[in-house]
C-alpha positions as YAML, in Angstrom:
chain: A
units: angstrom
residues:
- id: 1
  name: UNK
  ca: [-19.81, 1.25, 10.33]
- id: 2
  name: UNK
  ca: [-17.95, -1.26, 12.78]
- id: 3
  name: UNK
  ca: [-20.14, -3.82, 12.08]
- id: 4
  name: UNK
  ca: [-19.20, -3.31, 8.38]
- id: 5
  name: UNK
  ca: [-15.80, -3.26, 8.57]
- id: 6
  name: UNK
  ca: [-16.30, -7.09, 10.24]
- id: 7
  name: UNK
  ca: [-18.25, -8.21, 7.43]
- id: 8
  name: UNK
  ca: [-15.59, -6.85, 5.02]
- id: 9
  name: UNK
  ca: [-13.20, -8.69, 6.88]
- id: 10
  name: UNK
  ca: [-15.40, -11.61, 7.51]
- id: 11
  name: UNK
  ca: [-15.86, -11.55, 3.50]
- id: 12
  name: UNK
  ca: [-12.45, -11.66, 2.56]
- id: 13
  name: UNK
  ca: [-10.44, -13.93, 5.08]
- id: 14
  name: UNK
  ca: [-10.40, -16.83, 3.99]
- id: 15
  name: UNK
  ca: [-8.92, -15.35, 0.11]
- id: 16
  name: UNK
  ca: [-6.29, -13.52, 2.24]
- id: 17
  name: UNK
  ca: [-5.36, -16.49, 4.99]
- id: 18
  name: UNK
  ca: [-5.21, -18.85, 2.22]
- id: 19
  name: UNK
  ca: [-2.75, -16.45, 0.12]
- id: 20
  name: UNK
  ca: [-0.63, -16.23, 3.37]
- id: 21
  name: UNK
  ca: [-0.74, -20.21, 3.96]
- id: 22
  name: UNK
  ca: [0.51, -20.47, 0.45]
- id: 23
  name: UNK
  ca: [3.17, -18.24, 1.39]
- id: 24
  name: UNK
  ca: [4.16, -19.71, 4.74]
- id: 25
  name: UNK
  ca: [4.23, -22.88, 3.24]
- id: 26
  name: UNK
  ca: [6.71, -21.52, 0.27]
- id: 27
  name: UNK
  ca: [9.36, -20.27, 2.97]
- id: 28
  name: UNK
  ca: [8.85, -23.25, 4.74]
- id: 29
  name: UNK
  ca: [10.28, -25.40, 1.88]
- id: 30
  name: UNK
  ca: [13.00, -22.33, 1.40]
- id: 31
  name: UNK
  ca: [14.32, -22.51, 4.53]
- id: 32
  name: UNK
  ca: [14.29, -26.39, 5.27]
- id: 33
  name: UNK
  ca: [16.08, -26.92, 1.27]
- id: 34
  name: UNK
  ca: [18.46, -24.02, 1.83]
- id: 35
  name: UNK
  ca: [19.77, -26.41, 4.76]
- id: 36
  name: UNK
  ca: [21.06, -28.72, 2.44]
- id: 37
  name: UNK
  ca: [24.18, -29.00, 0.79]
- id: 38
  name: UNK
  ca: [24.84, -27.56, -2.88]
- id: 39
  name: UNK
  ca: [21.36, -25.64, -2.27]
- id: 40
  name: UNK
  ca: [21.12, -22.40, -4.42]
- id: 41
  name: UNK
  ca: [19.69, -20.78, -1.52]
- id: 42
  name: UNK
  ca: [23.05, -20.75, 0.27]
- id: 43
  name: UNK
  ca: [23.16, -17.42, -1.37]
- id: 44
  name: UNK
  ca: [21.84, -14.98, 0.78]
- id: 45
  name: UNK
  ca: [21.24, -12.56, -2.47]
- id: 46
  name: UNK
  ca: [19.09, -14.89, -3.96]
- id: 47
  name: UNK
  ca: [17.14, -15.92, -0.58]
- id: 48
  name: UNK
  ca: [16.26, -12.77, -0.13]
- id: 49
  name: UNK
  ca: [15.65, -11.91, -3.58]
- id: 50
  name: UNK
  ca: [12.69, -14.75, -3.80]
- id: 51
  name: UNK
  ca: [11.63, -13.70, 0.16]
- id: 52
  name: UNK
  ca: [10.59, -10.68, -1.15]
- id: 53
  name: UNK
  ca: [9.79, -11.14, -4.80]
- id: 54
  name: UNK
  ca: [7.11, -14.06, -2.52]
- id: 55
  name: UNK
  ca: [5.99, -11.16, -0.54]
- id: 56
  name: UNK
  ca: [5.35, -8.64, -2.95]
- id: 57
  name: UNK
  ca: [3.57, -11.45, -4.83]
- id: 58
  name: UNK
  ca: [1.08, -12.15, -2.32]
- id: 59
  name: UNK
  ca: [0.45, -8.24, -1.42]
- id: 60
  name: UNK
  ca: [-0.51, -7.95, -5.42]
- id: 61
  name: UNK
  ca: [-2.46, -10.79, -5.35]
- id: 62
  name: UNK
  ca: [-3.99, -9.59, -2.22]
- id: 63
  name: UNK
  ca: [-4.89, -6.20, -3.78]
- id: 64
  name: UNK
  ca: [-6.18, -7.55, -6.84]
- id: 65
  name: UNK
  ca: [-8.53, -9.43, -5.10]
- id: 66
  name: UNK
  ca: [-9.90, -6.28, -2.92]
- id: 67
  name: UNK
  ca: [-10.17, -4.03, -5.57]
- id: 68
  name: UNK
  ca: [-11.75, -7.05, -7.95]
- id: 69
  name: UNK
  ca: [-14.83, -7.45, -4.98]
- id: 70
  name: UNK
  ca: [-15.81, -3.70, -5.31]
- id: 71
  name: UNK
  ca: [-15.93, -4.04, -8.88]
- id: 72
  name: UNK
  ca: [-18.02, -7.24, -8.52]
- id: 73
  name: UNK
  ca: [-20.05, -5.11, -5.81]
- id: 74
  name: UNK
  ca: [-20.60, -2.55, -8.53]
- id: 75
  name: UNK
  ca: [-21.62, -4.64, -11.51]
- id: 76
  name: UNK
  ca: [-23.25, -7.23, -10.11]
- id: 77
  name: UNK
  ca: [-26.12, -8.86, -8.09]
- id: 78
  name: UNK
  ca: [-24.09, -9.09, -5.30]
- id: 79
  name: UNK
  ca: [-23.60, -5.12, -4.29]
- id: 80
  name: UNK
  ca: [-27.48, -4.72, -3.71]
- id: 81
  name: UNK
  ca: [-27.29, -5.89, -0.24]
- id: 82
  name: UNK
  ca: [-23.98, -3.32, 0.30]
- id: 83
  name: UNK
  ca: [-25.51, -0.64, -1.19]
- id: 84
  name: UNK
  ca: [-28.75, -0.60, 0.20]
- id: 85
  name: UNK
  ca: [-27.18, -0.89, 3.94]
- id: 86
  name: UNK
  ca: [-28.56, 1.96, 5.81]
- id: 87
  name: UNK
  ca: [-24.78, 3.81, 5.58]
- id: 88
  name: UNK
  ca: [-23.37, 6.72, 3.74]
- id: 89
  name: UNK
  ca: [-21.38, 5.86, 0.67]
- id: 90
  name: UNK
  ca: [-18.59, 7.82, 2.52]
- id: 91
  name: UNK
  ca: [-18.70, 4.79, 5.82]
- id: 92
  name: UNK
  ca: [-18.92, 2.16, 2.79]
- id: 93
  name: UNK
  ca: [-15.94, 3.46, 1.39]
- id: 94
  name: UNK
  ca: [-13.92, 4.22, 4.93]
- id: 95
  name: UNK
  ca: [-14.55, 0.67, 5.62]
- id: 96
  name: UNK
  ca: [-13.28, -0.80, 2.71]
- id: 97
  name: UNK
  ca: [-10.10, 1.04, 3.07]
- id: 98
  name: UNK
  ca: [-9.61, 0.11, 6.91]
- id: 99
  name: UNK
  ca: [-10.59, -3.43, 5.86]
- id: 100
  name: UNK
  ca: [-7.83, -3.31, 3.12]
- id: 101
  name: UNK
  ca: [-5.06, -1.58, 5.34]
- id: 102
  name: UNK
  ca: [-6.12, -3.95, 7.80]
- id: 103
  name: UNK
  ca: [-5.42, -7.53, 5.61]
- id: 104
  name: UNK
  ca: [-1.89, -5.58, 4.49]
- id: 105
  name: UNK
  ca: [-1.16, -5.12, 7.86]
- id: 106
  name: UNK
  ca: [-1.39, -8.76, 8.73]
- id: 107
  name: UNK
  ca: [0.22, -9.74, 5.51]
- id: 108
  name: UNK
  ca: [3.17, -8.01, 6.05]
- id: 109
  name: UNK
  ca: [3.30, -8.53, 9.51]
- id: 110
  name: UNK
  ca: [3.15, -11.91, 9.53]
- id: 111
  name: UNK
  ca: [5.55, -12.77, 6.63]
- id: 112
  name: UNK
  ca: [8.36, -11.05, 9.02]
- id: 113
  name: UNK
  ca: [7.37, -13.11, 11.89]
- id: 114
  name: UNK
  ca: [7.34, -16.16, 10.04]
- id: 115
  name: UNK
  ca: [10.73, -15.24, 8.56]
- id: 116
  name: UNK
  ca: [12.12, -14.80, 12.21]
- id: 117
  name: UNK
  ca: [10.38, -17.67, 13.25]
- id: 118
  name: UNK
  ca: [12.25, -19.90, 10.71]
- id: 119
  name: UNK
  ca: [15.32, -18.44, 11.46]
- id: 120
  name: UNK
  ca: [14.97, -19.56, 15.15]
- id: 121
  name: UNK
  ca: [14.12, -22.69, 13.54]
- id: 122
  name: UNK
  ca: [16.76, -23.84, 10.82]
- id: 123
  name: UNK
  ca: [19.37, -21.76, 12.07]
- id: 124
  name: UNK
  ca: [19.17, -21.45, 15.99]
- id: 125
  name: UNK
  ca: [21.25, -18.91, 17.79]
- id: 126
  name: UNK
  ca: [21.81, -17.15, 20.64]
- id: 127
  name: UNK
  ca: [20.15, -14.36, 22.02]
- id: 128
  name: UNK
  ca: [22.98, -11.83, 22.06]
- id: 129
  name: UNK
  ca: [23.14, -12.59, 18.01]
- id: 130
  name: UNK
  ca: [19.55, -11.03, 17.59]
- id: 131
  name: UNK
  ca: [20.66, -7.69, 19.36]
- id: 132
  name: UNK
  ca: [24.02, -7.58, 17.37]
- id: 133
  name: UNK
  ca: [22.02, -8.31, 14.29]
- id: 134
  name: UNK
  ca: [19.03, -5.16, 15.28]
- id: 135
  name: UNK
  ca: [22.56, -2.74, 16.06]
- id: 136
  name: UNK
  ca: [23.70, -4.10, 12.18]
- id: 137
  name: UNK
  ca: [20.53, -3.35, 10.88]
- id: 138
  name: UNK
  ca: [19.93, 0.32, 12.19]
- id: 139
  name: UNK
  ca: [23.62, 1.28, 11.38]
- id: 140
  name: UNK
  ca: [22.34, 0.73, 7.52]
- id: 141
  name: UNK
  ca: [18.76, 1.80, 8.08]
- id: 142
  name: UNK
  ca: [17.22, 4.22, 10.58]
- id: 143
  name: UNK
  ca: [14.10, 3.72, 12.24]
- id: 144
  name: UNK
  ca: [13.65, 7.17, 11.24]
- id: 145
  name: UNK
  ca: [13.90, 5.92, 7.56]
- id: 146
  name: UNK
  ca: [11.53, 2.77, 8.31]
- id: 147
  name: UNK
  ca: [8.89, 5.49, 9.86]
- id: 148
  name: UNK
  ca: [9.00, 7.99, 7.38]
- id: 149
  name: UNK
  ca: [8.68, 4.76, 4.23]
- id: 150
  name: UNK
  ca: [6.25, 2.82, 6.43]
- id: 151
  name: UNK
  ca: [3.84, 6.37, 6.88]
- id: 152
  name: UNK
  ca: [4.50, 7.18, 2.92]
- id: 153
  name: UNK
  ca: [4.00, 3.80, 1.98]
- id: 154
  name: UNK
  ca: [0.35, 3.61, 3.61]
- id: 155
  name: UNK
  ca: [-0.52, 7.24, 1.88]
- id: 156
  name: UNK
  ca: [0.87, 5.68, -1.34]
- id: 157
  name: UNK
  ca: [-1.72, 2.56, -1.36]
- id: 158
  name: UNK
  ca: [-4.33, 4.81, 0.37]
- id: 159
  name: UNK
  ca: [-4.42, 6.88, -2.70]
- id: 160
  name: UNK
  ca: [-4.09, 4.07, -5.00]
- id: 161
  name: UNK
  ca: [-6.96, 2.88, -3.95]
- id: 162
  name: UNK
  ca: [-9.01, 5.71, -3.45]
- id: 163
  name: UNK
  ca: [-8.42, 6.77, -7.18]
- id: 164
  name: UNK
  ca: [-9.56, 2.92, -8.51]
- id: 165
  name: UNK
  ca: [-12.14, 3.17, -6.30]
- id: 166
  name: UNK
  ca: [-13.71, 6.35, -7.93]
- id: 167
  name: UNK
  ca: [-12.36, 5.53, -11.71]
- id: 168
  name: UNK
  ca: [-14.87, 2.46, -11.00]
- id: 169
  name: UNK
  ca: [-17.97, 4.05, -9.39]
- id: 170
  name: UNK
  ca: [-17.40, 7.02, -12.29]
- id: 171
  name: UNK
  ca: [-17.59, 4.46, -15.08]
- id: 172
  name: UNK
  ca: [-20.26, 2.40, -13.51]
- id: 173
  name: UNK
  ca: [-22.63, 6.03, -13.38]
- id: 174
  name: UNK
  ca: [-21.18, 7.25, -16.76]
- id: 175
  name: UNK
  ca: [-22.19, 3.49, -18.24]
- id: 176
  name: UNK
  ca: [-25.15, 2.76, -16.35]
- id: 177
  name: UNK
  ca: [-27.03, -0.06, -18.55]
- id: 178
  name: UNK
  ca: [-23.51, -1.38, -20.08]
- id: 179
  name: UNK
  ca: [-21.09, -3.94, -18.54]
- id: 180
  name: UNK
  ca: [-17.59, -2.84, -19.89]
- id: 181
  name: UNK
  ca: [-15.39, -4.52, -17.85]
- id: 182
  name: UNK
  ca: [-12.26, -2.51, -18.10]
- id: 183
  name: UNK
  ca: [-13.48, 0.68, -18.47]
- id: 184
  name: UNK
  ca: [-12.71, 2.17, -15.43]
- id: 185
  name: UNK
  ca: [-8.95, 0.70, -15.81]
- id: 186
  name: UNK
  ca: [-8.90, 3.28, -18.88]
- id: 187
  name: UNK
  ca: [-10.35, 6.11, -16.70]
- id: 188
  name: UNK
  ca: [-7.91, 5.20, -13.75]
- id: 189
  name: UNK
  ca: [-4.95, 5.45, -16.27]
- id: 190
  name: UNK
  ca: [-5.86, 8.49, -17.61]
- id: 191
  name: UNK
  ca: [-6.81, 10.20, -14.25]
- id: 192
  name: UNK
  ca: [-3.37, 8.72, -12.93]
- id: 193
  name: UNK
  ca: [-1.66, 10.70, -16.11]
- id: 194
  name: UNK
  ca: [-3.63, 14.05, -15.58]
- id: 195
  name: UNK
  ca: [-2.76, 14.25, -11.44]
- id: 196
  name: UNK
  ca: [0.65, 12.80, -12.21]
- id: 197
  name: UNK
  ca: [1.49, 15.68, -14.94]
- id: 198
  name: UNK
  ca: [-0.26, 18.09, -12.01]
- id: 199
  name: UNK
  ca: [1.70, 16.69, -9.05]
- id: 200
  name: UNK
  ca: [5.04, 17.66, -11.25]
- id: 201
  name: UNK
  ca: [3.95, 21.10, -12.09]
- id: 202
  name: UNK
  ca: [2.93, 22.12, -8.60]
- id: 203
  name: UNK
  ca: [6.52, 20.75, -7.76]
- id: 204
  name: UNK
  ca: [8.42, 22.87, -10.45]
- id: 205
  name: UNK
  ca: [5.76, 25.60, -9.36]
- id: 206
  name: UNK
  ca: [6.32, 25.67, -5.74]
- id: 207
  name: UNK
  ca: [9.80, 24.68, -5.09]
- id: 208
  name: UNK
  ca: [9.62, 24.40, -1.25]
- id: 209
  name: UNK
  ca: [10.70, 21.91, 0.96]
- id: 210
  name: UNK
  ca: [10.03, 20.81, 4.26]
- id: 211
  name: UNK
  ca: [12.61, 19.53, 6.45]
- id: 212
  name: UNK
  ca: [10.80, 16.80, 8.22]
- id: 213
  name: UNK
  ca: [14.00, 16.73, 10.74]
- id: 214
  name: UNK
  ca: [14.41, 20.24, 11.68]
- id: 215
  name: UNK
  ca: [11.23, 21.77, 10.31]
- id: 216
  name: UNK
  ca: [12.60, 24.15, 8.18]
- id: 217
  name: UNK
  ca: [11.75, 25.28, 5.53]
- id: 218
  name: UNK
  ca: [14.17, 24.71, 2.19]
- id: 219
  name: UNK
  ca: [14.71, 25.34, -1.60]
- id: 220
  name: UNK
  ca: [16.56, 22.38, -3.96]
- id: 221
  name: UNK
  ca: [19.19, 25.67, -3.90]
- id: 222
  name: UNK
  ca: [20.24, 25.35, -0.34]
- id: 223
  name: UNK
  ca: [18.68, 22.30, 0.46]
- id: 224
  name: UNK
  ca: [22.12, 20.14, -1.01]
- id: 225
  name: UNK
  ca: [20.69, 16.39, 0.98]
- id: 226
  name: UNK
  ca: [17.75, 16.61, -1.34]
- id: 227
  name: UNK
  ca: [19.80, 15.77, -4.02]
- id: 228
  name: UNK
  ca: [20.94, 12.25, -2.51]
- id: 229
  name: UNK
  ca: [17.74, 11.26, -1.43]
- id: 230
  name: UNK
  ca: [16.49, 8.07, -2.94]
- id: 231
  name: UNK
  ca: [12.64, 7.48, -2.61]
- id: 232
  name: UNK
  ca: [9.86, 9.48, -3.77]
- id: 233
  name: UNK
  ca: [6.43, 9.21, -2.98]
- id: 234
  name: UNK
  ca: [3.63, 11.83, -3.00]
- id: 235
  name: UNK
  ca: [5.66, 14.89, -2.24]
- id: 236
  name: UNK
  ca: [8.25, 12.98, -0.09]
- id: 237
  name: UNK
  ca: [11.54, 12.59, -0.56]
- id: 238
  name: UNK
  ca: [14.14, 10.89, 1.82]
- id: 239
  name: UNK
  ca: [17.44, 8.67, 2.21]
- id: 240
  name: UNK
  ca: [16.61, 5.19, 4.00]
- id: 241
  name: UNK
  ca: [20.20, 5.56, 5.19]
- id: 242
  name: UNK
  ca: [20.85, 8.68, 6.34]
- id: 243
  name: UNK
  ca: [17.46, 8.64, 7.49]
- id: 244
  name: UNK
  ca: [17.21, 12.04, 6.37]
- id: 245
  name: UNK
  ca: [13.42, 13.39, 4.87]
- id: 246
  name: UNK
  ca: [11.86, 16.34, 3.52]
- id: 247
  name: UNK
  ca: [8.44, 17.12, 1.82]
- id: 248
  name: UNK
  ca: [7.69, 19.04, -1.16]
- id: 249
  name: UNK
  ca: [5.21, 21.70, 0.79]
- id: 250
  name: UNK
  ca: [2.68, 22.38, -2.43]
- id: 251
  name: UNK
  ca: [2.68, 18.78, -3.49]
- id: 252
  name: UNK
  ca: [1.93, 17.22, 0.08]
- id: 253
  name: UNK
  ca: [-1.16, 19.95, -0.03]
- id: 254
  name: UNK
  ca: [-1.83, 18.39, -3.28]
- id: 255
  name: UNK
  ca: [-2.11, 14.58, -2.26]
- id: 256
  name: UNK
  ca: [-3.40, 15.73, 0.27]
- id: 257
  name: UNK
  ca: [-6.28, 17.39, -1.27]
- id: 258
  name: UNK
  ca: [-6.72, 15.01, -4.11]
- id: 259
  name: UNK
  ca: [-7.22, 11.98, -1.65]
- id: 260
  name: UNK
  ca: [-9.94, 13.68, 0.26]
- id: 261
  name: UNK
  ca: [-12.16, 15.00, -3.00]
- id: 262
  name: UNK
  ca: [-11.65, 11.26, -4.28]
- id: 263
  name: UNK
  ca: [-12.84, 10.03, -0.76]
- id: 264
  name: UNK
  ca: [-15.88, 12.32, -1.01]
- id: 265
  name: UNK
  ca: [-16.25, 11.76, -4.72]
- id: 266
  name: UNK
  ca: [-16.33, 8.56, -4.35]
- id: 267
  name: UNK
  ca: [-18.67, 8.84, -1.43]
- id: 268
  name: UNK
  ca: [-21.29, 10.81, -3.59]
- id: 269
  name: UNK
  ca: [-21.37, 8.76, -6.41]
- id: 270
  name: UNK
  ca: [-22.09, 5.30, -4.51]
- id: 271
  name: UNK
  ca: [-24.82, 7.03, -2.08]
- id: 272
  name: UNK
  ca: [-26.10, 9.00, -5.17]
- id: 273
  name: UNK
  ca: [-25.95, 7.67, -7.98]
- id: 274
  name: UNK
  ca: [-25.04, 3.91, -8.37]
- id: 275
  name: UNK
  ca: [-28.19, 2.87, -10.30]
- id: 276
  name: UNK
  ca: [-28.85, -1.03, -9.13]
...
């Protein structure tokens, strides 16, 4: 499975490293223009508006381009070799996912070093700056926050992933002999609807929290901080600034659930019954 997991990377660097030149090469020109007088980048709104509208840009780009090989894998010539590898469909499919976390990882990663490392560059300063600017920073966002969004940010594309994943090997076995391209789009929307509408009943169902600070359990009645907290993402709900978190109990059994029969789903139906 290791040796997979190198040829998926081995398959797909030079499509990600090229997106991330493009990118370097884009805050490059940023930073050294923003240096000049008059420059519309002055604005620090704006800067950091394109920074990450640049970043999220290259992560889409970057998942379009994984999920768009499995499909090719799937449909064409190409996925004999994968799919005749002497592997379960469930190591294929782990590997793809580690491969995918793994070019993420780097992505994002690397865009905040090469951020800081332009910083340093164009606008030079002193050591003590960087601490004073880290103390700003946590006063507005804890690293409890960053954990907790970091964590439910890797479950969210996880699962994202996993359900495209099996809305494409489900079409391919439903549709064996027919090439519809973007079937399994319409399968993954309407599979997205029917766990969406599920995840929200189970929540209405089951109205118990988990206090992910004190590890208590809590009802929207009592529980008054779920009210001012911001994100939500499979069953978790917290305040970036506060840094405060909590879980919807039922729906995190849910997810939870959900991403492991569409791992082994998915498993099945590539070891099984992908017809090539």
């Amino acid at each position: 499975m290791l040796k997979y997991v190198k040829y998926e990377i081995r398959g797909t660097y030079k499509f990600i490293l090229g997106i991330l030149a493009l990118v370097f090469i884009l805050l490059t020109s940023m930073y050294a223009y923003s240096n000049k007088e008059g420059s519309l980048f002055h604005s620090a709104q704006i800067f950091m508006s394109i920074g990450v509208m640049l970043l999220f840009g290259a992560a889409l780009i970057a998942f379009l381009y994984i999920v768009g090989s499995f499909r090719k894998e799937l449909y064409e010539d190409s996925g004999y070799l994968t799919f005749t590898l002497p592997l379960t469909g469930n190591q294929i499919l782990g590997s793809k996912l580690i491969a995918a976390l793994f070019w993420f990882m780097v992505l994002g990663i690397g865009v905040v070093l090469f951020n800081f490392l332009m910083v340093m560059i164009f606008s030079p300063f002193h050591i003590d700056h960087i601490s004073k600017l880290f103390s700003a920073i946590s006063k507005v966002l804890s690293i409890k926050a960053c954990i907790y969004m970091t964590l439910s940010m890797v479950f969210s594309v996880v699962s994202v992933l996993l359900l495209i994943y099996f809305s494409m090997a489900l079409s391919k076995v439903t549709f064996r002999h027919k090439k519809i391209g973007g079937l399994w789009f319409v399968v993954f929307i309407i599979l997205s609807g029917v766990f969406g509408y599920i995840d929200a009943e189970i929540s209405q169902w089951i109205p118990y929290y988990l206090d992910l600070s004190t590890f208590h359990v809590e009802t929207p009645a009592s529980y008054h901080d779920l009210l001012q907290m911001h994100y939500h993402s499979a069953g978790l709900h917290f305040n970036a600034i506060a840094g405060s978190a909590a879980t919807n109990i039922a729906s995190f059994v849910y997810h939870l659930a959900l991403m492991i029969a569409l791992f082994l789903g998915t498993g099945y139906l590539i070891e099984k019954k992908i017809d090539l």
